[in-house]
Amino acid sequence: DAMVIQNPRYQVTQFGKPVTLSCSQTLNHNVMYWYQQKSSQAPKLLFHYYDKDFNNEADTPDNFQSRRPNTSFCFLDIRSPGLGDAAMYLCATSEGPGVPYEQYFGPGTRLTVT
Amino acid sequence: KQEVTQIPAALSVPEGENLVLNCSFTDSAIYNLQWFRQDPGKGLTSLLLIQSSQREQTSGRLNASLDKSSGRSTLYIAASQPGDSATYLCAGRDDKIIFGKGTRLHILP
C-alpha cells in the first residue's frame, strides 16, 4: 500500500547532540510537511517542501532544519536538541500545496531528549 | 488568524452510548474541516473530511457535520465501543491546516 513512513518510531538523543528524523513516501506527492506535537498540544507546522522549494514557518527555531534529497525522502535535522524539543514529530504529504489537497500523515517519531 | 477550539479536553462515556465531540473555529472562510484520530504515542489517522460546500460526511458509526455560519463542527459517534478510546482532533483548513488540541475520549467498558 502507498503510504507515509517515518523512521525511527522512537528516538532518544542527548541534550545538544544532533539528531535526524526520516520520512519517506510512496505516494509520489509533491509536498512534504513536518509538524511538531508536544504532549496534549495541537500539531504545529514547522516547514514544508513543495517539490524542491523550502518553506519555513516564521516561528520555527533556527535549530530545526530540513532536507529533501528527492521526491520520496525528507529529513528533519535538529542541530542542538534541548529538553523543550522532546515531542512527537509528524510527517505529512499532499499531492499539491494548499487547498484542496488532503494531507496524509505518517505514524510519527517520538523524540526523547535526555 | 484561524483558531480551532475543542471542548471538553477529556470525556468519559459508558460503552454503547452515542456521543458528540465539538469543534469550533473562528474564521468561517475555511475550505474544509477534517477530523483525525490519534492513539497514545501514535500518528494521526484521518477519519472524515468535510468540504466547505458540504454539510456532513458519514463513515460507518461516525458522522461529522459542518456549520460554517456558526463556526462549528461536530463528530457524532454511534454505539461507542472501548476501541473508540483515543484523542480526536479537528483541523480547519484555509491556506494551512490549523489543529485543535483534541478531546481525549475514554469509553468505559
PDB file of C-alpha atoms in Angstrom:
ATOM      1  CA  ASP A   1       0.000   0.000   0.000  1.00  0.00           C
ATOM      2  CA  ALA A   2       1.101   3.530  -0.740  1.00  0.00           C
ATOM      3  CA  MET A   3       1.963   5.248   2.483  1.00  0.00           C
ATOM      4  CA  VAL A   4       3.996   7.681   4.539  1.00  0.00           C
ATOM      5  CA  ILE A   5       6.747   6.033   6.566  1.00  0.00           C
ATOM      6  CA  GLN A   6       8.708   7.518   9.426  1.00  0.00           C
ATOM      7  CA  ASN A   7      11.883   6.139  10.919  1.00  0.00           C
ATOM      8  CA  PRO A   8      12.678   5.565  13.625  1.00  0.00           C
ATOM      9  CA  ARG A   9       9.400   5.426  15.531  1.00  0.00           C
ATOM     10  CA  TYR A  10      11.175   6.238  18.780  1.00  0.00           C
ATOM     11  CA  GLN A  11      14.383   8.229  19.077  1.00  0.00           C
ATOM     12  CA  VAL A  12      16.363   9.077  22.184  1.00  0.00           C
ATOM     13  CA  THR A  13      19.096  11.680  21.966  1.00  0.00           C
ATOM     14  CA  GLN A  14      21.228  13.568  24.416  1.00  0.00           C
ATOM     15  CA  PHE A  15      20.950  17.247  25.131  1.00  0.00           C
ATOM     16  CA  GLY A  16      22.888  19.119  22.421  1.00  0.00           C
ATOM     17  CA  LYS A  17      23.592  16.033  20.277  1.00  0.00           C
ATOM     18  CA  PRO A  18      22.422  16.451  16.663  1.00  0.00           C
ATOM     19  CA  VAL A  19      19.648  14.126  15.574  1.00  0.00           C
ATOM     20  CA  THR A  20      17.974  13.372  12.234  1.00  0.00           C
ATOM     21  CA  LEU A  21      14.472  12.065  11.712  1.00  0.00           C
ATOM     22  CA  SER A  22      13.457  10.460   8.443  1.00  0.00           C
ATOM     23  CA  CYS A  23      10.284  10.449   6.384  1.00  0.00           C
ATOM     24  CA  SER A  24       9.627   8.616   3.140  1.00  0.00           C
ATOM     25  CA  GLN A  25       6.574   8.305   0.947  1.00  0.00           C
ATOM     26  CA  THR A  26       5.371   6.044  -1.832  1.00  0.00           C
ATOM     27  CA  LEU A  27       2.522   8.357  -2.854  1.00  0.00           C
ATOM     28  CA  ASN A  28       4.702  10.383  -5.223  1.00  0.00           C
ATOM     29  CA  HIS A  29       3.323  13.546  -3.677  1.00  0.00           C
ATOM     30  CA  ASN A  30       4.900  16.898  -4.422  1.00  0.00           C
ATOM     31  CA  VAL A  31       4.591  18.375  -0.945  1.00  0.00           C
ATOM     32  CA  MET A  32       6.059  17.097   2.308  1.00  0.00           C
ATOM     33  CA  TYR A  33       5.438  18.643   5.720  1.00  0.00           C
ATOM     34  CA  TRP A  34       6.967  18.414   9.188  1.00  0.00           C
ATOM     35  CA  TYR A  35       4.864  19.046  12.284  1.00  0.00           C
ATOM     36  CA  GLN A  36       5.863  19.145  15.939  1.00  0.00           C
ATOM     37  CA  GLN A  37       3.345  17.976  18.526  1.00  0.00           C
ATOM     38  CA  LYS A  38       4.082  18.368  22.219  1.00  0.00           C
ATOM     39  CA  SER A  39       2.135  16.487  24.845  1.00  0.00           C
ATOM     40  CA  SER A  40      -1.573  17.420  24.882  1.00  0.00           C
ATOM     41  CA  GLN A  41      -0.946  20.135  22.305  1.00  0.00           C
ATOM     42  CA  ALA A  42      -2.068  20.655  18.739  1.00  0.00           C
ATOM     43  CA  PRO A  43       0.368  19.712  15.981  1.00  0.00           C
ATOM     44  CA  LYS A  44       2.351  22.760  14.883  1.00  0.00           C
ATOM     45  CA  LEU A  45       3.685  23.142  11.337  1.00  0.00           C
ATOM     46  CA  LEU A  46       7.465  23.628  11.242  1.00  0.00           C
ATOM     47  CA  PHE A  47       8.053  23.795   7.475  1.00  0.00           C
ATOM     48  CA  HIS A  48       7.201  22.171   4.204  1.00  0.00           C
ATOM     49  CA  TYR A  49       8.732  21.409   0.830  1.00  0.00           C
ATOM     50  CA  TYR A  50       6.819  21.959  -2.378  1.00  0.00           C
ATOM     51  CA  ASP A  51       8.979  19.923  -4.709  1.00  0.00           C
ATOM     52  CA  LYS A  52      12.424  21.402  -4.000  1.00  0.00           C
ATOM     53  CA  ASP A  53      11.090  24.725  -2.752  1.00  0.00           C
ATOM     54  CA  PHE A  54      11.593  25.011   1.016  1.00  0.00           C
ATOM     55  CA  ASN A  55       9.015  26.973   3.043  1.00  0.00           C
ATOM     56  CA  ASN A  56       9.840  27.747   6.650  1.00  0.00           C
ATOM     57  CA  GLU A  57       7.224  28.888   9.150  1.00  0.00           C
ATOM     58  CA  ALA A  58       8.098  32.263  10.653  1.00  0.00           C
ATOM     59  CA  ASP A  59       8.287  30.987  14.228  1.00  0.00           C
ATOM     60  CA  THR A  60      10.264  27.799  13.559  1.00  0.00           C
ATOM     61  CA  PRO A  61      13.534  27.967  15.524  1.00  0.00           C
ATOM     62  CA  ASP A  62      16.807  28.020  13.562  1.00  0.00           C
ATOM     63  CA  ASN A  63      17.747  24.858  15.446  1.00  0.00           C
ATOM     64  CA  PHE A  64      15.426  22.954  13.094  1.00  0.00           C
ATOM     65  CA  GLN A  65      16.480  22.299   9.520  1.00  0.00           C
ATOM     66  CA  SER A  66      15.188  20.098   6.752  1.00  0.00           C
ATOM     67  CA  ARG A  67      16.489  18.380   3.640  1.00  0.00           C
ATOM     68  CA  ARG A  68      14.675  16.815   0.725  1.00  0.00           C
ATOM     69  CA  PRO A  69      17.174  14.990  -1.488  1.00  0.00           C
ATOM     70  CA  ASN A  70      14.476  13.547  -3.763  1.00  0.00           C
ATOM     71  CA  THR A  71      10.703  13.271  -4.113  1.00  0.00           C
ATOM     72  CA  SER A  72      10.442  10.280  -1.802  1.00  0.00           C
ATOM     73  CA  PHE A  73      12.509  11.359   1.188  1.00  0.00           C
ATOM     74  CA  CYS A  74      12.506  14.277   3.595  1.00  0.00           C
ATOM     75  CA  PHE A  75      14.652  14.679   6.713  1.00  0.00           C
ATOM     76  CA  LEU A  76      14.267  16.758   9.839  1.00  0.00           C
ATOM     77  CA  ASP A  77      17.563  17.781  11.437  1.00  0.00           C
ATOM     78  CA  ILE A  78      17.709  19.154  14.949  1.00  0.00           C
ATOM     79  CA  ARG A  79      21.151  20.670  15.333  1.00  0.00           C
ATOM     80  CA  SER A  80      21.312  21.013  19.119  1.00  0.00           C
ATOM     81  CA  PRO A  81      18.287  19.421  20.775  1.00  0.00           C
ATOM     82  CA  GLY A  82      17.094  20.938  24.010  1.00  0.00           C
ATOM     83  CA  LEU A  83      14.784  19.418  26.588  1.00  0.00           C
ATOM     84  CA  GLY A  84      11.975  21.528  25.130  1.00  0.00           C
ATOM     85  CA  ASP A  85      12.322  19.773  21.786  1.00  0.00           C
ATOM     86  CA  ALA A  86      11.038  16.490  23.168  1.00  0.00           C
ATOM     87  CA  ALA A  87       7.864  15.862  21.199  1.00  0.00           C
ATOM     88  CA  MET A  88       6.141  13.764  18.578  1.00  0.00           C
ATOM     89  CA  TYR A  89       7.297  14.721  15.091  1.00  0.00           C
ATOM     90  CA  LEU A  90       4.785  14.090  12.344  1.00  0.00           C
ATOM     91  CA  CYS A  91       5.491  13.959   8.635  1.00  0.00           C
ATOM     92  CA  ALA A  92       2.716  14.506   6.123  1.00  0.00           C
ATOM     93  CA  THR A  93       2.430  14.634   2.346  1.00  0.00           C
ATOM     94  CA  SER A  94      -0.006  16.076  -0.156  1.00  0.00           C
ATOM     95  CA  GLU A  95      -0.312  15.985  -3.902  1.00  0.00           C
ATOM     96  CA  GLY A  96      -0.180  19.752  -4.122  1.00  0.00           C
ATOM     97  CA  PRO A  97       0.112  22.764  -1.843  1.00  0.00           C
ATOM     98  CA  GLY A  98      -2.830  24.312  -0.066  1.00  0.00           C
ATOM     99  CA  VAL A  99      -6.435  23.601  -0.783  1.00  0.00           C
ATOM    100  CA  PRO A 100      -7.959  21.255  -1.953  1.00  0.00           C
ATOM    101  CA  TYR A 101      -5.169  18.766  -1.451  1.00  0.00           C
ATOM    102  CA  GLU A 102      -5.610  16.474   1.524  1.00  0.00           C
ATOM    103  CA  GLN A 103      -2.622  15.810   3.758  1.00  0.00           C
ATOM    104  CA  TYR A 104      -1.675  12.223   4.604  1.00  0.00           C
ATOM    105  CA  PHE A 105       0.151  11.650   7.862  1.00  0.00           C
ATOM    106  CA  GLY A 106       2.803   9.165   8.871  1.00  0.00           C
ATOM    107  CA  PRO A 107       2.868   7.337  12.227  1.00  0.00           C
ATOM    108  CA  GLY A 108       5.208   9.863  13.821  1.00  0.00           C
ATOM    109  CA  THR A 109       8.567   9.722  15.588  1.00  0.00           C
ATOM    110  CA  ARG A 110       8.589  10.283  19.325  1.00  0.00           C
ATOM    111  CA  LEU A 111      11.752  12.125  20.317  1.00  0.00           C
ATOM    112  CA  THR A 112      13.092  11.987  23.851  1.00  0.00           C
ATOM    113  CA  VAL A 113      15.911  14.298  24.928  1.00  0.00           C
ATOM    114  CA  THR A 114      17.945  13.250  27.966  1.00  0.00           C
TER     115      THR A 114
ATOM    116  CA  LYS B   1      -5.915  34.305  12.232  1.00  0.00           C
ATOM    117  CA  GLN B   2      -7.736  30.983  12.369  1.00  0.00           C
ATOM    118  CA  GLU B   3      -8.110  29.392  15.795  1.00  0.00           C
ATOM    119  CA  VAL B   4      -9.622  25.972  16.438  1.00  0.00           C
ATOM    120  CA  THR B   5     -11.000  25.026  19.850  1.00  0.00           C
ATOM    121  CA  GLN B   6     -12.173  21.690  21.154  1.00  0.00           C
ATOM    122  CA  ILE B   7     -14.176  21.411  24.336  1.00  0.00           C
ATOM    123  CA  PRO B   8     -14.092  19.399  26.535  1.00  0.00           C
ATOM    124  CA  ALA B   9     -10.437  18.408  26.690  1.00  0.00           C
ATOM    125  CA  ALA B  10     -11.424  14.990  28.036  1.00  0.00           C
ATOM    126  CA  LEU B  11     -14.589  12.917  28.074  1.00  0.00           C
ATOM    127  CA  SER B  12     -15.555   9.559  29.604  1.00  0.00           C
ATOM    128  CA  VAL B  13     -18.635   7.745  28.340  1.00  0.00           C
ATOM    129  CA  PRO B  14     -20.083   4.274  29.120  1.00  0.00           C
ATOM    130  CA  GLU B  15     -19.853   1.748  26.329  1.00  0.00           C
ATOM    131  CA  GLY B  16     -22.813   1.679  23.980  1.00  0.00           C
ATOM    132  CA  GLU B  17     -23.742   5.329  24.323  1.00  0.00           C
ATOM    133  CA  ASN B  18     -23.918   7.751  21.437  1.00  0.00           C
ATOM    134  CA  LEU B  19     -21.728  10.811  21.874  1.00  0.00           C
ATOM    135  CA  VAL B  20     -20.858  14.111  20.245  1.00  0.00           C
ATOM    136  CA  LEU B  21     -17.473  15.817  20.114  1.00  0.00           C
ATOM    137  CA  ASN B  22     -17.388  19.539  19.471  1.00  0.00           C
ATOM    138  CA  CYS B  23     -15.070  21.743  17.457  1.00  0.00           C
ATOM    139  CA  SER B  24     -15.300  25.487  16.904  1.00  0.00           C
ATOM    140  CA  PHE B  25     -13.313  27.734  14.587  1.00  0.00           C
ATOM    141  CA  THR B  26     -13.012  31.500  14.410  1.00  0.00           C
ATOM    142  CA  ASP B  27     -12.781  32.134  10.663  1.00  0.00           C
ATOM    143  CA  SER B  28     -15.739  30.863   8.668  1.00  0.00           C
ATOM    144  CA  ALA B  29     -13.727  31.144   5.449  1.00  0.00           C
ATOM    145  CA  ILE B  30     -12.343  27.646   5.784  1.00  0.00           C
ATOM    146  CA  TYR B  31     -12.047  25.383   2.756  1.00  0.00           C
ATOM    147  CA  ASN B  32     -12.600  22.173   4.672  1.00  0.00           C
ATOM    148  CA  LEU B  33     -12.773  20.674   8.132  1.00  0.00           C
ATOM    149  CA  GLN B  34     -11.118  17.382   8.963  1.00  0.00           C
ATOM    150  CA  TRP B  35     -11.413  15.033  11.921  1.00  0.00           C
ATOM    151  CA  PHE B  36      -8.486  12.857  12.976  1.00  0.00           C
ATOM    152  CA  ARG B  37      -7.998  10.102  15.493  1.00  0.00           C
ATOM    153  CA  GLN B  38      -4.767   9.780  17.449  1.00  0.00           C
ATOM    154  CA  ASP B  39      -3.974   6.786  19.643  1.00  0.00           C
ATOM    155  CA  PRO B  40      -1.494   7.303  22.509  1.00  0.00           C
ATOM    156  CA  GLY B  41       2.024   7.815  21.195  1.00  0.00           C
ATOM    157  CA  LYS B  42       0.905   7.344  17.598  1.00  0.00           C
ATOM    158  CA  GLY B  43       0.380   9.445  14.494  1.00  0.00           C
ATOM    159  CA  LEU B  44      -2.808  10.858  13.014  1.00  0.00           C
ATOM    160  CA  THR B  45      -5.459   8.809  11.260  1.00  0.00           C
ATOM    161  CA  SER B  46      -7.865  10.760   9.094  1.00  0.00           C
ATOM    162  CA  LEU B  47     -11.489   9.927   9.864  1.00  0.00           C
ATOM    163  CA  LEU B  48     -13.622  12.334   7.862  1.00  0.00           C
ATOM    164  CA  LEU B  49     -13.074  15.404   5.706  1.00  0.00           C
ATOM    165  CA  ILE B  50     -15.898  17.836   5.009  1.00  0.00           C
ATOM    166  CA  GLN B  51     -15.506  20.300   2.167  1.00  0.00           C
ATOM    167  CA  SER B  52     -16.827  23.824   2.741  1.00  0.00           C
ATOM    168  CA  SER B  53     -19.675  23.164   0.311  1.00  0.00           C
ATOM    169  CA  GLN B  54     -20.811  20.117   2.272  1.00  0.00           C
ATOM    170  CA  ARG B  55     -22.849  19.872   5.449  1.00  0.00           C
ATOM    171  CA  GLU B  56     -21.835  16.436   6.633  1.00  0.00           C
ATOM    172  CA  GLN B  57     -19.902  13.266   5.964  1.00  0.00           C
ATOM    173  CA  THR B  58     -20.512   9.742   7.227  1.00  0.00           C
ATOM    174  CA  SER B  59     -18.292   6.713   7.653  1.00  0.00           C
ATOM    175  CA  GLY B  60     -19.668   3.711   9.498  1.00  0.00           C
ATOM    176  CA  ARG B  61     -20.607   4.764  13.022  1.00  0.00           C
ATOM    177  CA  LEU B  62     -19.109   8.217  12.538  1.00  0.00           C
ATOM    178  CA  ASN B  63     -20.893  11.291  11.274  1.00  0.00           C
ATOM    179  CA  ALA B  64     -19.289  14.716  11.026  1.00  0.00           C
ATOM    180  CA  SER B  65     -21.199  17.918  10.407  1.00  0.00           C
ATOM    181  CA  LEU B  66     -20.068  21.386   9.435  1.00  0.00           C
ATOM    182  CA  ASP B  67     -21.850  24.685  10.031  1.00  0.00           C
ATOM    183  CA  LYS B  68     -19.660  27.451   8.666  1.00  0.00           C
ATOM    184  CA  SER B  69     -22.035  30.230   9.648  1.00  0.00           C
ATOM    185  CA  SER B  70     -21.770  29.350  13.325  1.00  0.00           C
ATOM    186  CA  GLY B  71     -18.129  28.245  13.133  1.00  0.00           C
ATOM    187  CA  ARG B  72     -18.856  24.767  14.440  1.00  0.00           C
ATOM    188  CA  SER B  73     -18.306  21.158  13.572  1.00  0.00           C
ATOM    189  CA  THR B  74     -19.400  18.074  15.446  1.00  0.00           C
ATOM    190  CA  LEU B  75     -18.286  14.469  15.325  1.00  0.00           C
ATOM    191  CA  TYR B  76     -21.044  12.036  16.250  1.00  0.00           C
ATOM    192  CA  ILE B  77     -20.052   8.526  17.315  1.00  0.00           C
ATOM    193  CA  ALA B  78     -22.876   5.990  17.487  1.00  0.00           C
ATOM    194  CA  ALA B  79     -22.905   2.974  19.798  1.00  0.00           C
ATOM    195  CA  SER B  80     -19.487   3.710  21.303  1.00  0.00           C
ATOM    196  CA  GLN B  81     -17.017   0.870  21.892  1.00  0.00           C
ATOM    197  CA  PRO B  82     -13.891   0.591  24.072  1.00  0.00           C
ATOM    198  CA  GLY B  83     -11.844   0.584  20.870  1.00  0.00           C
ATOM    199  CA  ASP B  84     -13.045   4.124  20.193  1.00  0.00           C
ATOM    200  CA  SER B  85     -10.927   5.360  23.112  1.00  0.00           C
ATOM    201  CA  ALA B  86      -8.412   7.817  21.644  1.00  0.00           C
ATOM    202  CA  THR B  87      -7.803  11.517  21.171  1.00  0.00           C
ATOM    203  CA  TYR B  88      -9.889  13.112  18.454  1.00  0.00           C
ATOM    204  CA  LEU B  89      -8.547  16.226  16.754  1.00  0.00           C
ATOM    205  CA  CYS B  90     -10.318  18.541  14.384  1.00  0.00           C
ATOM    206  CA  ALA B  91      -8.489  20.729  11.922  1.00  0.00           C
ATOM    207  CA  GLY B  92      -9.684  23.650   9.853  1.00  0.00           C
ATOM    208  CA  ARG B  93      -8.077  24.358   6.513  1.00  0.00           C
ATOM    209  CA  ASP B  94      -7.504  27.708   4.897  1.00  0.00           C
ATOM    210  CA  ASP B  95      -4.051  28.077   3.365  1.00  0.00           C
ATOM    211  CA  LYS B  96      -2.748  25.883   6.181  1.00  0.00           C
ATOM    212  CA  ILE B  97      -4.154  23.229   8.464  1.00  0.00           C
ATOM    213  CA  ILE B  98      -4.930  24.612  11.938  1.00  0.00           C
ATOM    214  CA  PHE B  99      -5.451  21.921  14.548  1.00  0.00           C
ATOM    215  CA  GLY B 100      -7.355  21.947  17.796  1.00  0.00           C
ATOM    216  CA  LYS B 101      -5.742  20.420  20.870  1.00  0.00           C
ATOM    217  CA  GLY B 102      -8.109  17.477  20.761  1.00  0.00           C
ATOM    218  CA  THR B 103     -10.613  15.741  23.012  1.00  0.00           C
ATOM    219  CA  ARG B 104      -9.347  12.671  24.883  1.00  0.00           C
ATOM    220  CA  LEU B 105     -12.175  10.143  24.761  1.00  0.00           C
ATOM    221  CA  HIS B 106     -12.377   7.203  27.137  1.00  0.00           C
ATOM    222  CA  ILE B 107     -15.101   4.605  26.628  1.00  0.00           C
ATOM    223  CA  LEU B 108     -15.841   2.764  29.846  1.00  0.00           C
ATOM    224  CA  PRO B 109     -16.411  -0.990  29.388  1.00  0.00           C
TER     225      PRO B 109
END
